[in-house]
Coordinates of C-alpha atoms and ligand atoms in Angstrom, one line a residue:
X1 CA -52.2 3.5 35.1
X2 CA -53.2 0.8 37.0
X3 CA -55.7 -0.8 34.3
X4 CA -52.6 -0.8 32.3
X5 CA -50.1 -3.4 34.4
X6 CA -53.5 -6.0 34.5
X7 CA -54.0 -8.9 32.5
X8 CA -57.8 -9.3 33.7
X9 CA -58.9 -5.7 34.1
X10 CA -62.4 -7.3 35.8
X11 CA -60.0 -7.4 39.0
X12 CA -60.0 -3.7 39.5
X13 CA -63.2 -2.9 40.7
X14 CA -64.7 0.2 41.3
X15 CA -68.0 -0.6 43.4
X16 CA -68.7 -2.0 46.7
X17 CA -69.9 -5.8 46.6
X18 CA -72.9 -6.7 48.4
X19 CA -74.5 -10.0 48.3
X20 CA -73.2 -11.1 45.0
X21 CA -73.5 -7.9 43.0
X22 CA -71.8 -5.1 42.7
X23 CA -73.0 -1.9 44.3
X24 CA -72.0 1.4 42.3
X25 CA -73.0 4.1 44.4
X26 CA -73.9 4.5 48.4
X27 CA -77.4 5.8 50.0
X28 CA -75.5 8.7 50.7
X29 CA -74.4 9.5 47.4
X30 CA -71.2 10.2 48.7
X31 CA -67.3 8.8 47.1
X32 CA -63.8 8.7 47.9
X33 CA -60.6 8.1 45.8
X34 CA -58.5 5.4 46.4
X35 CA -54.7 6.4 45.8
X36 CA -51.3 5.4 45.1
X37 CA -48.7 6.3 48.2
X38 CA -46.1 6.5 46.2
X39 CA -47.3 8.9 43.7
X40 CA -50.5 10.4 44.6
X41 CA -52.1 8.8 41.2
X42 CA -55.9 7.9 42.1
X43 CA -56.3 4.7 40.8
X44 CA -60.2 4.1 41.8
X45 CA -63.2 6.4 42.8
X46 CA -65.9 4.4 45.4
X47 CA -69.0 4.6 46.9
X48 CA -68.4 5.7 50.0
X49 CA -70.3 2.4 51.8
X50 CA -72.0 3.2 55.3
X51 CA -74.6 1.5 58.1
X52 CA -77.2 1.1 56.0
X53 CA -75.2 -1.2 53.1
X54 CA -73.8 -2.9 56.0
X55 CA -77.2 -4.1 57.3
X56 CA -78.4 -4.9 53.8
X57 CA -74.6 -6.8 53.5
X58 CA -75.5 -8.6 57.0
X59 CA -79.4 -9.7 55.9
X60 CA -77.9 -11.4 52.7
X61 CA -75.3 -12.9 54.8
X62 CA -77.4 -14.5 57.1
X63 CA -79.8 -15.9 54.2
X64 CA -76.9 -17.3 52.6
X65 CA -74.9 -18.8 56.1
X66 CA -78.0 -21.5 56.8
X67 CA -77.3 -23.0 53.8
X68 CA -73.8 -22.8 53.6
X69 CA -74.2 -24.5 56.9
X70 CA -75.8 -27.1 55.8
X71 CA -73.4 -28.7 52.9
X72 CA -70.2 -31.1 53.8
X73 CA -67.2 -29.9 54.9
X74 CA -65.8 -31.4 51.3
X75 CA -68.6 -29.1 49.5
X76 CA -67.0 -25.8 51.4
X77 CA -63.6 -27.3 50.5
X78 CA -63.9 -27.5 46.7
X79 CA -65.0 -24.1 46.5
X80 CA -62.2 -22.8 48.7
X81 CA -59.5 -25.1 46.5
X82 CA -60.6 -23.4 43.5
X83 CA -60.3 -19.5 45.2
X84 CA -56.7 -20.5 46.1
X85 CA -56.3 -22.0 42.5
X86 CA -57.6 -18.7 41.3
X87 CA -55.7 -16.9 43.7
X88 CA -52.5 -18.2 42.7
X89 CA -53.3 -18.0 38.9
X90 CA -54.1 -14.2 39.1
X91 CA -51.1 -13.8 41.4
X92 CA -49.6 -10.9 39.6
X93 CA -52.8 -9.0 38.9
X94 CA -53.2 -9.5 42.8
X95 CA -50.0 -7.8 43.5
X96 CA -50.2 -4.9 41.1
X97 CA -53.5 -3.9 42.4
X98 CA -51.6 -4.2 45.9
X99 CA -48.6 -2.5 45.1
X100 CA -50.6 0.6 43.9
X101 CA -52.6 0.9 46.6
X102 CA -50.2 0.5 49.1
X103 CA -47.1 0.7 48.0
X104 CA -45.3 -2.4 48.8
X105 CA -42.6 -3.4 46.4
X106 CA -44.0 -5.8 44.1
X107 CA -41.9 -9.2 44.6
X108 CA -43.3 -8.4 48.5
X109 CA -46.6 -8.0 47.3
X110 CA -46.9 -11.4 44.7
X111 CA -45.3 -13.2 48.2
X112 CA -48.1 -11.5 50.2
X113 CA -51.1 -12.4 47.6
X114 CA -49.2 -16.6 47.8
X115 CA -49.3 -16.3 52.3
X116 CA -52.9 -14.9 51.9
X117 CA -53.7 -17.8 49.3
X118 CA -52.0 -20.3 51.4
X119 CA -54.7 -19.8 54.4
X120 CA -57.4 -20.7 51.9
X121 CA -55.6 -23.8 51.0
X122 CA -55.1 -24.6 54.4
X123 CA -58.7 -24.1 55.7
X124 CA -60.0 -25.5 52.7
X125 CA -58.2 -28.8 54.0
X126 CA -59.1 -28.4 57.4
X127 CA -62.9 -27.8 56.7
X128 CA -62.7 -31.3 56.2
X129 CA -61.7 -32.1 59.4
X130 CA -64.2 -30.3 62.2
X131 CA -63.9 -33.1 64.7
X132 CA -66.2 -33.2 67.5
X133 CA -66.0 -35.7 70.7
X134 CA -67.9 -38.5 72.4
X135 CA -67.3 -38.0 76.7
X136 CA -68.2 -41.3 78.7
X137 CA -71.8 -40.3 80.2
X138 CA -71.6 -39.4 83.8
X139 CA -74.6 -41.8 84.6
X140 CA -74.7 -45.0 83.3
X141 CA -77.7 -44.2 80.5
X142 CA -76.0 -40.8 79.5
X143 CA -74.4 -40.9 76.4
X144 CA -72.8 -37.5 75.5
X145 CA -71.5 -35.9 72.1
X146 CA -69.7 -33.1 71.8
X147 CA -70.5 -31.2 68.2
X148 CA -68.8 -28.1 66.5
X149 CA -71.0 -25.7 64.9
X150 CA -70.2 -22.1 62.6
X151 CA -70.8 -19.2 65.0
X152 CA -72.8 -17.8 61.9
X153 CA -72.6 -14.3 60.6
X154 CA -68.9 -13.0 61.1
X155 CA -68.0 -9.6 60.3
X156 CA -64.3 -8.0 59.7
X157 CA -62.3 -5.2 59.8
X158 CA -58.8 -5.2 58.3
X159 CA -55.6 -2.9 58.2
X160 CA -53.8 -1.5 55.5
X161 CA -50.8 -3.3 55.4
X162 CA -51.5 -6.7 54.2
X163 CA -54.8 -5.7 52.2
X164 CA -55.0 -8.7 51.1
X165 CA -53.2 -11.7 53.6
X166 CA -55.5 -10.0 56.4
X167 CA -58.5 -10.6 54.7
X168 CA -57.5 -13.7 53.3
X169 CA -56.6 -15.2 56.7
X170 CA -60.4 -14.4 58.4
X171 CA -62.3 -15.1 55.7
X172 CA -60.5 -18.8 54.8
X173 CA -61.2 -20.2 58.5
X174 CA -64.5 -18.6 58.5
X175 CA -66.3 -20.0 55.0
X176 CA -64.2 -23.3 56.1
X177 CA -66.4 -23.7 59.1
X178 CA -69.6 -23.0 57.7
X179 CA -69.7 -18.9 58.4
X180 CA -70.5 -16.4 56.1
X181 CA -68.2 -13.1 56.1
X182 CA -69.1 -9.4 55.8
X183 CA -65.4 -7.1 55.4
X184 CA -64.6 -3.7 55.8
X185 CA -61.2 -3.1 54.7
X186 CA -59.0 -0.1 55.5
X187 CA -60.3 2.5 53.5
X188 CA -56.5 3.1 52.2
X189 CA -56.8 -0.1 50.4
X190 CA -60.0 -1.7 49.3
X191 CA -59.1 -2.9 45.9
X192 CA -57.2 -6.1 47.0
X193 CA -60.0 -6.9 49.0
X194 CA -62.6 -6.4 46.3
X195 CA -60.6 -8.7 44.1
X196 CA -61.0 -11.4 46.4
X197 CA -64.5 -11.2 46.1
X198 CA -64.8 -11.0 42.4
X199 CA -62.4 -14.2 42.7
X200 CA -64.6 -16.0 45.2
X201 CA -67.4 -15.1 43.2
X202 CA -65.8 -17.2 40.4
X203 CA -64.7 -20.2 42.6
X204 CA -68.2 -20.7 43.0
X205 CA -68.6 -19.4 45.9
X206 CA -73.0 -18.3 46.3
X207 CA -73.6 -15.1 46.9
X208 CA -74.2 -13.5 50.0
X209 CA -71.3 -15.6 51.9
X210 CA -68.7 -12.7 51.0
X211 CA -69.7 -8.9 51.1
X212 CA -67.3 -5.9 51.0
X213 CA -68.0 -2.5 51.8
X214 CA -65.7 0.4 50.6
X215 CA -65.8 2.8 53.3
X216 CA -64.2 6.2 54.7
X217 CA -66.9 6.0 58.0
X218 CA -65.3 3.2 60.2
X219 CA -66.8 4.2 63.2
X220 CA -70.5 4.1 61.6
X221 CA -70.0 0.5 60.1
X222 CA -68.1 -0.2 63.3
X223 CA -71.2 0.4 65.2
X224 CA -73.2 -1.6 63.0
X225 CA -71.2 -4.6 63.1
X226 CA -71.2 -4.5 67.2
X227 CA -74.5 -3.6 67.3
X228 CA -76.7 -5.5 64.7
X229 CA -77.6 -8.9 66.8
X230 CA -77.2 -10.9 63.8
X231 CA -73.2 -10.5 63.7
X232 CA -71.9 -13.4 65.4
X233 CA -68.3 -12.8 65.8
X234 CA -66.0 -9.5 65.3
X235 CA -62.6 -10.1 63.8
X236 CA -60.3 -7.3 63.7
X237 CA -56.8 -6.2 63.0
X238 CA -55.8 -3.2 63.0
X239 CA -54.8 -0.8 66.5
X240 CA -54.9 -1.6 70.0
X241 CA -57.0 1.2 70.7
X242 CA -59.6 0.8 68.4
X243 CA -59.3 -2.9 69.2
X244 CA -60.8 -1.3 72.9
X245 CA -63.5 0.8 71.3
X246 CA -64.9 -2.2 69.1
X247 CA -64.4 -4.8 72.4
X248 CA -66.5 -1.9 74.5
X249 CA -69.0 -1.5 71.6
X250 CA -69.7 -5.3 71.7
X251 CA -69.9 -5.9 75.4
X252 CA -73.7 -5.0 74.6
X253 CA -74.0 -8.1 72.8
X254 CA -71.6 -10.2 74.6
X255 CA -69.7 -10.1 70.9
X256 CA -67.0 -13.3 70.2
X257 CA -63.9 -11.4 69.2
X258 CA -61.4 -12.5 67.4
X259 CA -58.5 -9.8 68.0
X260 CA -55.1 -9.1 66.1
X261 CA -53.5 -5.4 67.7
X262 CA -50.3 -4.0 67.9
X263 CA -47.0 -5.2 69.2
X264 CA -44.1 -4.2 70.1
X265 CA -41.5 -6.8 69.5
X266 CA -37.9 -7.0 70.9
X267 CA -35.4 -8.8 68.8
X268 CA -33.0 -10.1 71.3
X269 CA -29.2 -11.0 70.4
X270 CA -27.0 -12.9 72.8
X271 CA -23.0 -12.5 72.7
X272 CA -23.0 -16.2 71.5
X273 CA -25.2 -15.9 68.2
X274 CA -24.4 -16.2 64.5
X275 CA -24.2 -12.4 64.0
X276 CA -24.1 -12.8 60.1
X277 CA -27.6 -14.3 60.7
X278 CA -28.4 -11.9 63.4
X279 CA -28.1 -9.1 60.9
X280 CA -30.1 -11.2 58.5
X281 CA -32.7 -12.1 60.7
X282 CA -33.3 -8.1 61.4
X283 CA -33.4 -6.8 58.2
X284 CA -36.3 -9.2 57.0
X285 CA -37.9 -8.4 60.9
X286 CA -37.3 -4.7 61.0
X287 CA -37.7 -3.5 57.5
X288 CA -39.9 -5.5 55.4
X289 CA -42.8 -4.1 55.2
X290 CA -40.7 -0.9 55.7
X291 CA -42.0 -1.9 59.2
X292 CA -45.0 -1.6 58.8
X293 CA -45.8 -4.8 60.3
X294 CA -47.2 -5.8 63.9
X295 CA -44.5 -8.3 63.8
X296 CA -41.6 -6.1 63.0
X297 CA -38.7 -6.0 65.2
X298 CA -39.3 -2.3 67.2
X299 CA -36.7 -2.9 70.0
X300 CA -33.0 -4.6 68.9
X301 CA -31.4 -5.6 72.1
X302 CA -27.6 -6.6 71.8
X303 CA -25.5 -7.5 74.2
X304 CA -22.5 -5.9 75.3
X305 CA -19.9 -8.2 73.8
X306 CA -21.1 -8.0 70.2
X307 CA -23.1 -4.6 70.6
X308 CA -20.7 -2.5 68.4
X309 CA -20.4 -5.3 65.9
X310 CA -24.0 -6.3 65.5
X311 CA -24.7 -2.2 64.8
X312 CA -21.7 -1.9 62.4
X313 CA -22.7 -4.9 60.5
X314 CA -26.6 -3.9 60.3
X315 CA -25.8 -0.3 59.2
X316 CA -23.7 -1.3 56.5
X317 CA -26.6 -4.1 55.6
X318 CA -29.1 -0.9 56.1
X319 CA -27.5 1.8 53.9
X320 CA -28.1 -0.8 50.9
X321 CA -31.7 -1.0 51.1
X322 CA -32.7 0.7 47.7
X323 CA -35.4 2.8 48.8
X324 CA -38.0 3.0 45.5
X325 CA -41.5 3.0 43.9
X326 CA -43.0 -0.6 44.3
X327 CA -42.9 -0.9 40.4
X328 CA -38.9 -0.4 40.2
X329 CA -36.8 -3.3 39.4
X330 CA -35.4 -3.6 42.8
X331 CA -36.9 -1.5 45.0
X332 CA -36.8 -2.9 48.6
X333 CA -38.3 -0.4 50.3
X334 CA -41.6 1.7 49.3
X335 CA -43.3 4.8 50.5
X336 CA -44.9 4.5 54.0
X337 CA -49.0 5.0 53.7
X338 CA -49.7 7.9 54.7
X339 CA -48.6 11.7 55.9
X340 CA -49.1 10.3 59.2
X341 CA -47.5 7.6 59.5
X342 CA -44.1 9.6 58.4
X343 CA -44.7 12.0 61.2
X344 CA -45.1 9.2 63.7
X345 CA -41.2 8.0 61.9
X346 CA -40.1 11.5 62.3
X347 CA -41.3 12.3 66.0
X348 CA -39.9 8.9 66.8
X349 CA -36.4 9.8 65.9
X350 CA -36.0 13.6 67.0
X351 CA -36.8 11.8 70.6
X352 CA -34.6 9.7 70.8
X353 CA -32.1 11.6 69.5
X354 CA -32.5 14.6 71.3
X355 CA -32.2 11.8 74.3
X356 CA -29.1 10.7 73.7
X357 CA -29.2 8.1 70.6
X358 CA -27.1 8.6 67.3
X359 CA -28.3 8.2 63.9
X360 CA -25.8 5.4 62.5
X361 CA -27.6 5.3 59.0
X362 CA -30.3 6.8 57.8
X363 CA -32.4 9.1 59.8
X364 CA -34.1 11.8 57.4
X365 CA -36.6 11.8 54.9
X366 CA -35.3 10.0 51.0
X367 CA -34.5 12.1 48.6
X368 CA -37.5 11.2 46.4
X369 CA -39.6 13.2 48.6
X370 CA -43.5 12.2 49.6
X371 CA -43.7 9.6 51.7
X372 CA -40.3 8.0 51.5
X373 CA -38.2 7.3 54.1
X374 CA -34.1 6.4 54.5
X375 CA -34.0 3.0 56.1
X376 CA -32.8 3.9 59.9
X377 CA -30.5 2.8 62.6
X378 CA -30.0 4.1 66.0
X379 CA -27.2 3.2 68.4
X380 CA -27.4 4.4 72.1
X381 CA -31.8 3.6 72.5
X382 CA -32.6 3.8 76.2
X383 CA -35.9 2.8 77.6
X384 CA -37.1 6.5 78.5
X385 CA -37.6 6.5 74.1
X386 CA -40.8 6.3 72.6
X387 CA -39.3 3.5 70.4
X388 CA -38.8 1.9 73.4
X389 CA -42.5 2.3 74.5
X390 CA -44.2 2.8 70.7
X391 CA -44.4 0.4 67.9
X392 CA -42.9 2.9 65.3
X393 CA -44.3 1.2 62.5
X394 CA -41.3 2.5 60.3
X395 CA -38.2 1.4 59.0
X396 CA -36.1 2.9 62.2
X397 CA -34.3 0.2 64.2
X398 CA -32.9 1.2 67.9
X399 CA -30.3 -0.8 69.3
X400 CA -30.7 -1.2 73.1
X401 CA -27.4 -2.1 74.9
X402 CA -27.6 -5.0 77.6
X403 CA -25.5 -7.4 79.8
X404 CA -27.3 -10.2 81.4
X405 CA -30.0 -12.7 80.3
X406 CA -32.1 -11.6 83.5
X407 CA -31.9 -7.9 82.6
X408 CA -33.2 -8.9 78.7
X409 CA -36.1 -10.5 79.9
X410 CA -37.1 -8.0 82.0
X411 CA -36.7 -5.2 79.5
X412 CA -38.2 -7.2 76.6
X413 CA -41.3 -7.7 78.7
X414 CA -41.8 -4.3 80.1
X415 CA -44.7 -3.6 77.3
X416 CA -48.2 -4.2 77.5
X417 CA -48.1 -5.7 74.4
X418 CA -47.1 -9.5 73.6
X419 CA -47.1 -10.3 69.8
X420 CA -43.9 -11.1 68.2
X421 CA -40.6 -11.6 69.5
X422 CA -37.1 -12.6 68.0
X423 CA -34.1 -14.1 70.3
X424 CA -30.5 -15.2 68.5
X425 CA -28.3 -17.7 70.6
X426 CA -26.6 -20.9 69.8
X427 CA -27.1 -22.2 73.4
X428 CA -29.6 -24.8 73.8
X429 CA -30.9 -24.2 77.5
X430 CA -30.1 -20.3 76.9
X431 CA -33.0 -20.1 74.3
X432 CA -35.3 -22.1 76.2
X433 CA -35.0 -20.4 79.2
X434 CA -35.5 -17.3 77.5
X435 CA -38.5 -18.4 74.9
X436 CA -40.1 -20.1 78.1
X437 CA -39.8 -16.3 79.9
X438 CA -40.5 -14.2 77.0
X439 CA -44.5 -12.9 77.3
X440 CA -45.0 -13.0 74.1
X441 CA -47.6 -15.0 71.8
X442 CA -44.8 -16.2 69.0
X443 CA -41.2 -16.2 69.5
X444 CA -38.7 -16.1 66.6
X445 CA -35.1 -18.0 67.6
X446 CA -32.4 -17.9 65.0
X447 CA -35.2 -16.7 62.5
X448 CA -36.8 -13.2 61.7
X449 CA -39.6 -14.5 59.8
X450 CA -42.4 -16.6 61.7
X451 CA -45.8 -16.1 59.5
X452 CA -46.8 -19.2 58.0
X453 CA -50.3 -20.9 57.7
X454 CA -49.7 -24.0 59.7
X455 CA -48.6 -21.9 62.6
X456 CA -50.6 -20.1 65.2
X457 CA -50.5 -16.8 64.4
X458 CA -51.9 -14.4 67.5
X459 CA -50.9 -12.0 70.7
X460 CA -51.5 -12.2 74.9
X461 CA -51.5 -9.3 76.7
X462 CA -53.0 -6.2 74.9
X463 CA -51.9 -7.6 71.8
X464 CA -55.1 -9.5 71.5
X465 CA -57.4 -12.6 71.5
X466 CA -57.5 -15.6 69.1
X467 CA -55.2 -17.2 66.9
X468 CA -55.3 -17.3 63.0
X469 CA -53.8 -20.2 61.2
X470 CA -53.5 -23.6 62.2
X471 CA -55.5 -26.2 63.3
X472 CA -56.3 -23.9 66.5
X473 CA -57.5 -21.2 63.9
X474 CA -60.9 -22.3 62.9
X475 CA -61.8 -23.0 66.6
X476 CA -62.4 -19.1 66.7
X477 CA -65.1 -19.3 64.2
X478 CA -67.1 -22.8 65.5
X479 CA -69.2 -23.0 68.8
X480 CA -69.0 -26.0 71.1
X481 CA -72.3 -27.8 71.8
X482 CA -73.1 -31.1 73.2
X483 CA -75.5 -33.4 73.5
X484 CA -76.8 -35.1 76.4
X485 CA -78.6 -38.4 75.5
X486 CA -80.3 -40.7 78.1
X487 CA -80.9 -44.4 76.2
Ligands
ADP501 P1 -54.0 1.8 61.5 O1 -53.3 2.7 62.5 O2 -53.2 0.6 61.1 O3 -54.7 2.4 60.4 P2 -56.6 1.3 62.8 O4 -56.9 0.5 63.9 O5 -56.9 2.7 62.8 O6 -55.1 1.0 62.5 O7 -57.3 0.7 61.5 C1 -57.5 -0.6 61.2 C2 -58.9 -0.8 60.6 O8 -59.8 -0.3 61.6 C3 -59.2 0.0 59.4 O9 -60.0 -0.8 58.6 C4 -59.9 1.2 59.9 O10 -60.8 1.8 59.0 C5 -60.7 0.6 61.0 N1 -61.2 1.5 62.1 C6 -60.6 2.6 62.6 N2 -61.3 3.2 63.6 C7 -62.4 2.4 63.7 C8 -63.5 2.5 64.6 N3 -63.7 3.4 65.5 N4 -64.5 1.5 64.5 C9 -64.3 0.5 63.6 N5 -63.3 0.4 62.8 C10 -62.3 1.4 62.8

């Protein structure tokens, strides 16, 4: 069992957390069950968290947010130094609970519970640091100030496939700059995020600041956090679609969003690259995650000259993924979450290869059954495919065949989407051209892995609005205000 692999059982938590304390069961009365991907094992049972917890969540939070307003950015800092201490010293508790719940293999998930600690230490040090801006007055007795205030009440929705880096990432720039947080987390995967607040709890953190609400009725708390005036600010990951629904929902309330949706990357390789580190540079795009990323690699474009190589070389790389349960010594691939999301896998493939692609590796479901998946690679993807249209969100890479730097562009940027994207050259004014070209929010040249904390994380196009990390992150949870003084 779960409580079994912990070292501090207190981190498995099987309530909601509202306002400091623990809430055991919902108005309605109603649960769900929590479970493990990989083997169906329900690890906790929850109350079933709807509108009316969310307002209580949202009262306490606003109580709370004056004074947490009010202290030094240092005060905010030293509580957000000891989370990350505590965040690192429970590391491994961190990424068990993670691992069960979502089925990541566990040297993925400890790396994962490290990037989301690694925003709190981050923001912690740029709390510090909230400059503001004196203009030269535009009459000669005008004096003007420019100030940076918290935007106040923020509330959150996150995904299941970084339970706890997604949370970590909103909630780190948001107590930083003086805002108090209420979450929702994917209902898939609440645990991880109910750690963190047991954590934050113990970093000293007053109650109030950091509610989460276990919860099966998105749409319900959804509405609540568009509609209730005293939410600030909506930060979401998650779907482009719902991304739409919750940006309609707060047009009400002229909402600030703060918006992280789907992508649909192209990972571009030039006849000049270092293929070894091509291949490399794929396998930790495309499959970690087992692609379940919005940063994952969903269209490989190779040119001609190496095309044939590059798929060799990546197959052979491919078929020795060990596909396994997140606890296995080894195991580099997990389950995928859900039923679902296989289907979407499944559909994805019989497409394109009842269009014309071949399955070079891969291709089926694992022979373990449930919601495992053999690591995939298709030669022959054309851009009639859904994968060429779809972010899969699998392990399935399709290798699109090109011949001219023109052509590349224009295929990698026929998407409405524009998060990630991956180029491999060893020509100077080749990858500028192209990185300068690419509509994309982040691109990725001679390097499949661009998530960091100092780094601007975000999307253009229907990928989304805002950035998280950085020193541009906490800008999306302060206001601008200045001060016009006549002496
Ligand atoms: P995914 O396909 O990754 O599950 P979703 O966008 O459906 O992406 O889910 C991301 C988060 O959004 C989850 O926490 C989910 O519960 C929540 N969510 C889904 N639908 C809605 C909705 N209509 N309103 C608010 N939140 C939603």
């Amino acid at each position: 069992s779960l409580l079994a692999r912990l070292k501090d059982t207190s981190l498995a938590v099987e309530s909601g957390f509202i306002a400091g304390r623990p809430v055991a069961s919902a108005a309605t009365g109603r649960t769900f069950e929590v479970t493990n991907p990989s083997t169906g094992e329900v690890l906790a049972t929850l109350p079933d968290l709807n509108r009316a917890e969310a307002a209580a969540a949202i009262d306490a939070a606003q109580e709370a947010q004056k004074d947490w307003a009010a202290r030094t950015g240092k005060d905010r800092a030293t509580i957000l130094r000891r989370l990350f201490d505590l965040m690192v010293a429970n590391a491994d508790d961190l990424a068990a609970i993670l691992t069960a719940e979502m089925g990541k293999p566990l040297a993925e998930a400890k790396g994962e519970v490290l990037y989301g600690a690694s925003y709190v230490e981050w923001f912690g040090e740029e709390a510090k640091r909230v400059y503001g801006d004196t203009i030269p007055g535009h009459q000669p007795d005008k004096r003007i100030i420019v100030v940076k205030q918290p935007v106040g009440v923020v509330a959150a929705i996150t995904p299941w496939n970084f339970p706890n880096a997604m949370l970590a990432r909103k909630l780190a720039p948001a107590l930083a700059a003086g805002c108090a947080m209420v979450a929702k987390p994917a209902s898939e995967t609440p645990l991880s995020a109910l750690a963190l607040a047991v954590l934050a709890e113990r970093a000293g953190l007053p109650a109030g600041l950091f509610s989460v609400l276990p919860s099966t009725d998105s749409v319900s708390v959804g509405r609540e956090f568009c509609e209730n005036p005293k939410i600030r600010k909506l930060t979401f990951t998650g779907s482009t679609n719902v991304g739409k629904i919750l940006m309609r929902q707060g047009a009400d309330q002229v909402l600030k969003l703060g918006l992280e949706l789907g992508g649909n990357a192209p990972f571009i390789v030039f006849d000049d690259a270092d293929l070894d580190a091509a291949v490399e540079g794929a396998i930790v795009s495309k499959y970690r995650n087992n692609g379940q990323t919005c940063v994952c690699a969903n269209r490989l474009y190779v040119q001609a000259g190496v095309y044939d190589a590059f798929a060799q070389k990546l197959a052979e790389r491919v078929g020795q993924i060990k596909v396994g349960d997140g606890f296995e010594a080894g195991a580099l691939a997990g389950p995928l979450i859900s039923d679902k999301a296989l289907a979407k896998v499944e559909e994805h493939i019989a497409d394109a290869t009842a269009k014309g692609a071949q399955v070079l590796t891969g291709g089926r479901r694992d022979q373990r059954g449930g919601l495992y998946f053999e690591p995939t690679v298709l030669t022959g993807a054309t851009a009639t495919m859904k994968v060429a249209r779809e972010e899969t969100f699998g392990p399935v890479a399709p290798l699109f065949r090109f011949e001219t730097v023109s052509e590349v562009v224009a295929m990698a940027n026929n998407t409405e989407f524009g998060l990630a994207s991956y180029l491999y050259s060893r020509d100077v004014s080749k990858i500028f051209r192209v990185a300068e070209a690419l509509e994309y929010g982040m691109v990725g040249i001679n390097t499949g892995l661009i998530s960091t904390e100092v780094a601007p994380f975000g999307g253009i196009k229907q990928s989304g609005l805002g950035r998280e990390g950085s020193k541009y992150g906490i800008e999306d949870y302060l206001e601008i205000k200045y001060l016009c003084l006549s002496v």
